[in-house]
């Protein structure tokens, strides 16, 4: 299956110095990148990692950390600046950082990766529900997006050709194809010893074992604060 023209992995890598970056970055204890798509439990995983003792970055919530990542992926930003955003954290998840698994894999040789999966149709409908709530909030407030900005391109999985306001049948199909292709490619590219394909029903044990931590006594979390408290900034 040919990738969509929207598919982000067709982009030309702008960094030719991965070996240098790897040397510079290995002192940073960046341990885990969740490469699952938004709306497959990234907020729950954020809470789970905090319970496990991590200090993760959720890039859909921490808006102040997004610009270097978005500029690198969709503008003319430098990879060094994007990776420097991760320096204060030992884990990360959600759009757009989940698209940078190849760069992270090369720059941080000890980093592990986590992939959470969802049925494609359920994922799309989940995201569509949230997207429509966000657009409604924005419309009520009179907010007008700059469609030429890197921030606009960096939200709502627009890089996959997704439209979560009023998608056409073609847009939905493109979005679903790229969702599936992302999950496939992650498993093709990341070595199996560095990747955990995680099932939410498995609870703490496989996650704690993969990360080398003790199994917490806390109940496994479930969080979806974006759906509960939609803001224009998070759109």
Short mmCIF file of C-alpha atoms in Angstrom, two decimals:
data_model
loop_
_atom_site.label_atom_id
_atom_site.label_comp_id
_atom_site.label_asym_id
_atom_site.label_seq_id
_atom_site.Cartn_x
_atom_site.Cartn_y
_atom_site.Cartn_z
CA UNK A 1 0.00 0.00 0.00
CA UNK A 2 1.40 3.35 -1.04
CA UNK A 3 1.57 5.99 1.66
CA UNK A 4 -0.66 9.02 1.37
CA UNK A 5 1.00 12.22 0.12
CA UNK A 6 0.27 13.56 3.61
CA UNK A 7 2.28 10.81 5.24
CA UNK A 8 5.06 12.41 7.34
CA UNK A 9 7.69 9.75 6.80
CA UNK A 10 8.11 10.79 3.18
CA UNK A 11 9.85 13.91 4.43
CA UNK A 12 13.59 14.22 3.85
CA UNK A 13 15.62 13.94 7.03
CA UNK A 14 17.28 17.26 7.77
CA UNK A 15 19.92 15.81 10.03
CA UNK A 16 23.01 14.10 8.72
CA UNK A 17 24.77 13.92 12.09
CA UNK A 18 22.90 11.29 14.09
CA UNK A 19 26.15 9.80 15.39
CA UNK A 20 27.23 13.17 16.74
CA UNK A 21 23.80 13.76 18.24
CA UNK A 22 23.85 10.33 19.79
CA UNK A 23 27.13 11.11 21.51
CA UNK A 24 25.84 14.45 22.76
CA UNK A 25 22.52 13.15 23.98
CA UNK A 26 23.29 9.84 25.66
CA UNK A 27 23.95 11.61 28.96
CA UNK A 28 20.26 12.59 29.08
CA UNK A 29 18.20 9.85 30.72
CA UNK A 30 15.37 9.89 28.23
CA UNK A 31 13.90 6.46 28.82
CA UNK A 32 10.57 6.05 27.05
CA UNK A 33 8.72 7.43 24.04
CA UNK A 34 5.07 6.48 23.66
CA UNK A 35 4.61 6.23 19.89
CA UNK A 36 0.90 5.52 20.04
CA UNK A 37 -1.38 7.96 18.26
CA UNK A 38 -3.26 10.64 20.19
CA UNK A 39 -6.58 9.43 21.62
CA UNK A 40 -5.36 5.90 22.35
CA UNK A 41 -4.72 6.57 26.03
CA UNK A 42 -1.78 8.97 26.10
CA UNK A 43 -3.16 10.84 29.10
CA UNK A 44 -3.62 7.56 30.97
CA UNK A 45 -0.06 6.58 30.09
CA UNK A 46 1.15 9.96 31.29
CA UNK A 47 -0.43 9.30 34.68
CA UNK A 48 0.88 5.73 34.74
CA UNK A 49 4.43 6.89 34.06
CA UNK A 50 4.21 9.44 36.86
CA UNK A 51 3.09 6.72 39.26
CA UNK A 52 6.09 4.66 38.12
CA UNK A 53 8.36 7.57 39.06
CA UNK A 54 8.90 9.13 35.65
CA UNK A 55 8.73 12.80 34.66
CA UNK A 56 7.05 12.58 31.25
CA UNK A 57 6.15 15.27 28.72
CA UNK A 58 2.65 15.19 27.23
CA UNK A 59 3.06 17.37 24.18
CA UNK A 60 -0.68 17.85 23.58
CA UNK A 61 -1.05 19.40 27.03
CA UNK A 62 2.28 21.18 27.58
CA UNK A 63 1.85 23.75 24.83
CA UNK A 64 4.98 25.68 25.80
CA UNK A 65 7.14 22.70 24.77
CA UNK A 66 5.59 22.24 21.35
CA UNK A 67 7.17 24.94 19.12
CA UNK A 68 10.65 23.37 18.59
CA UNK A 69 9.05 20.00 17.84
CA UNK A 70 6.51 21.47 15.44
CA UNK A 71 9.09 23.70 13.77
CA UNK A 72 11.35 20.71 13.14
CA UNK A 73 8.62 18.44 11.77
CA UNK A 74 6.61 20.97 9.76
CA UNK A 75 8.77 24.07 9.40
CA UNK A 76 12.47 24.78 9.17
CA UNK A 77 13.45 24.07 12.75
CA UNK A 78 16.58 22.22 13.79
CA UNK A 79 16.59 18.66 15.06
CA UNK A 80 18.98 19.71 17.84
CA UNK A 81 16.41 22.16 19.18
CA UNK A 82 13.64 19.60 19.00
CA UNK A 83 15.69 17.04 20.92
CA UNK A 84 16.74 19.66 23.46
CA UNK A 85 13.05 20.02 24.36
CA UNK A 86 13.24 16.52 25.81
CA UNK A 87 16.21 17.29 28.05
CA UNK A 88 14.14 17.99 31.16
CA UNK A 89 12.04 14.82 30.80
CA UNK A 90 12.57 11.08 30.85
CA UNK A 91 9.55 10.20 28.75
CA UNK A 92 7.12 11.73 26.26
CA UNK A 93 3.94 11.06 24.37
CA UNK A 94 1.29 12.38 21.98
CA UNK A 95 1.37 14.58 18.88
CA UNK A 96 3.83 15.68 17.59
CA UNK A 97 6.64 13.92 19.51
CA UNK A 98 5.23 10.47 18.71
CA UNK A 99 6.16 11.14 15.08
CA UNK A 100 9.85 11.51 15.97
CA UNK A 101 10.61 7.92 16.91
CA UNK A 102 13.36 7.47 14.33
CA UNK A 103 15.14 10.61 15.47
CA UNK A 104 14.76 9.65 19.14
CA UNK A 105 15.86 6.09 18.46
CA UNK A 106 19.08 7.34 16.85
CA UNK A 107 19.82 10.09 19.36
CA UNK A 108 19.04 8.08 22.51
CA UNK A 109 20.30 4.51 22.04
CA UNK A 110 18.96 3.34 25.40
CA UNK A 111 15.45 4.74 24.97
CA UNK A 112 12.58 2.27 24.83
CA UNK A 113 9.32 2.68 22.96
CA UNK A 114 5.70 1.93 23.75
CA UNK A 115 2.93 1.38 21.24
CA UNK A 116 -0.70 1.33 22.34
CA UNK A 117 -3.24 0.25 19.76
CA UNK A 118 -6.92 0.82 19.13
CA UNK A 119 -9.34 -0.30 16.49
CA UNK A 120 -8.95 2.23 13.68
CA UNK A 121 -12.65 3.07 13.37
CA UNK A 122 -13.00 3.51 17.15
CA UNK A 123 -9.89 5.71 17.20
CA UNK A 124 -11.26 7.91 14.42
CA UNK A 125 -14.67 8.31 16.06
CA UNK A 126 -13.05 9.10 19.40
CA UNK A 127 -10.89 11.81 17.85
CA UNK A 128 -13.83 13.12 15.80
CA UNK A 129 -15.91 13.53 18.94
CA UNK A 130 -13.14 15.49 20.66
CA UNK A 131 -12.37 17.51 17.54
CA UNK A 132 -15.95 18.65 17.13
CA UNK A 133 -16.12 19.73 20.77
CA UNK A 134 -12.93 21.74 20.32
CA UNK A 135 -14.10 23.36 17.10
CA UNK A 136 -17.41 24.25 18.74
CA UNK A 137 -15.55 25.94 21.63
CA UNK A 138 -13.34 27.81 19.18
CA UNK A 139 -16.27 28.93 17.03
CA UNK A 140 -18.19 30.21 20.05
CA UNK A 141 -15.14 32.21 21.14
CA UNK A 142 -14.61 33.59 17.63
CA UNK A 143 -11.17 32.01 17.42
CA UNK A 144 -9.68 31.91 13.91
CA UNK A 145 -6.81 29.52 13.21
CA UNK A 146 -3.81 30.46 11.10
CA UNK A 147 -3.85 27.59 8.62
CA UNK A 148 -0.35 28.46 7.40
CA UNK A 149 1.29 28.13 10.81
CA UNK A 150 3.39 25.17 11.86
CA UNK A 151 1.22 24.91 14.96
CA UNK A 152 -1.86 24.36 12.80
CA UNK A 153 -0.08 21.63 10.84
CA UNK A 154 1.07 20.12 14.11
CA UNK A 155 -2.37 19.41 15.61
CA UNK A 156 -5.29 17.10 14.96
CA UNK A 157 -3.10 14.67 12.98
CA UNK A 158 -3.36 16.94 9.96
CA UNK A 159 -0.03 15.47 8.86
CA UNK A 160 -1.97 12.25 8.25
CA UNK A 161 -4.57 14.07 6.19
CA UNK A 162 -7.11 13.91 9.03
CA UNK A 163 -10.00 16.34 9.35
CA UNK A 164 -11.83 16.10 12.65
CA UNK A 165 -14.26 18.95 11.99
CA UNK A 166 -16.31 17.74 9.03
CA UNK A 167 -14.39 14.98 7.22
CA UNK A 168 -15.25 13.78 3.77
CA UNK A 169 -15.25 10.06 3.05
CA UNK A 170 -11.91 10.46 1.24
CA UNK A 171 -10.36 12.36 4.14
CA UNK A 172 -11.52 9.71 6.59
CA UNK A 173 -10.05 6.92 4.48
CA UNK A 174 -6.73 8.75 4.14
CA UNK A 175 -6.63 9.35 7.88
CA UNK A 176 -7.40 5.71 8.69
CA UNK A 177 -4.79 4.46 6.24
CA UNK A 178 -2.10 6.63 7.76
CA UNK A 179 -3.10 5.63 11.29
CA UNK A 180 -2.69 1.98 10.33
CA UNK A 181 0.54 2.64 8.45
CA UNK A 182 2.04 4.45 11.45
CA UNK A 183 1.35 1.47 13.70
CA UNK A 184 2.76 -0.92 11.11
CA UNK A 185 5.88 1.11 10.47
CA UNK A 186 6.68 1.59 14.15
CA UNK A 187 6.82 -2.18 14.48
CA UNK A 188 8.92 -2.51 11.33
CA UNK A 189 11.51 0.12 12.29
CA UNK A 190 11.95 -0.19 16.06
CA UNK A 191 13.83 -3.32 17.19
CA UNK A 192 11.51 -5.67 19.10
CA UNK A 193 13.73 -5.58 22.20
CA UNK A 194 13.17 -1.81 22.42
CA UNK A 195 9.41 -1.86 21.73
CA UNK A 196 6.48 -2.89 23.91
CA UNK A 197 3.16 -3.29 22.13
CA UNK A 198 0.92 -2.65 25.09
CA UNK A 199 -2.60 -3.84 25.78
CA UNK A 200 -4.48 -1.77 28.36
CA UNK A 201 -6.12 -4.85 29.82
CA UNK A 202 -2.69 -6.16 30.89
CA UNK A 203 -2.34 -3.53 33.61
CA UNK A 204 0.91 -2.78 35.41
CA UNK A 205 2.93 -5.98 35.02
CA UNK A 206 4.21 -5.83 31.41
CA UNK A 207 4.81 -2.08 31.59
CA UNK A 208 6.74 -2.25 34.87
CA UNK A 209 8.76 -5.23 33.67
CA UNK A 210 9.61 -3.49 30.38
CA UNK A 211 10.77 -0.37 32.21
CA UNK A 212 12.56 -2.19 35.02
CA UNK A 213 10.41 -0.77 37.82
CA UNK A 214 8.47 -2.30 40.69
CA UNK A 215 4.76 -2.97 40.16
CA UNK A 216 2.87 -0.15 41.93
CA UNK A 217 0.22 -0.78 44.54
CA UNK A 218 -1.88 2.01 43.00
CA UNK A 219 -4.75 1.11 40.73
CA UNK A 220 -3.98 1.57 37.07
CA UNK A 221 -5.17 5.09 36.11
CA UNK A 222 -7.69 6.16 33.52
CA UNK A 223 -7.63 9.78 32.44
CA UNK A 224 -9.23 11.78 29.62
CA UNK A 225 -9.08 15.38 30.79
CA UNK A 226 -9.08 16.81 27.28
CA UNK A 227 -12.49 15.33 26.56
CA UNK A 228 -13.80 16.56 29.90
CA UNK A 229 -12.41 20.09 29.76
CA UNK A 230 -11.94 21.24 26.20
CA UNK A 231 -10.06 24.48 25.70
CA UNK A 232 -9.22 26.41 22.59
CA UNK A 233 -5.52 26.20 23.42
CA UNK A 234 -5.65 22.40 23.39
CA UNK A 235 -7.43 22.28 20.03
#
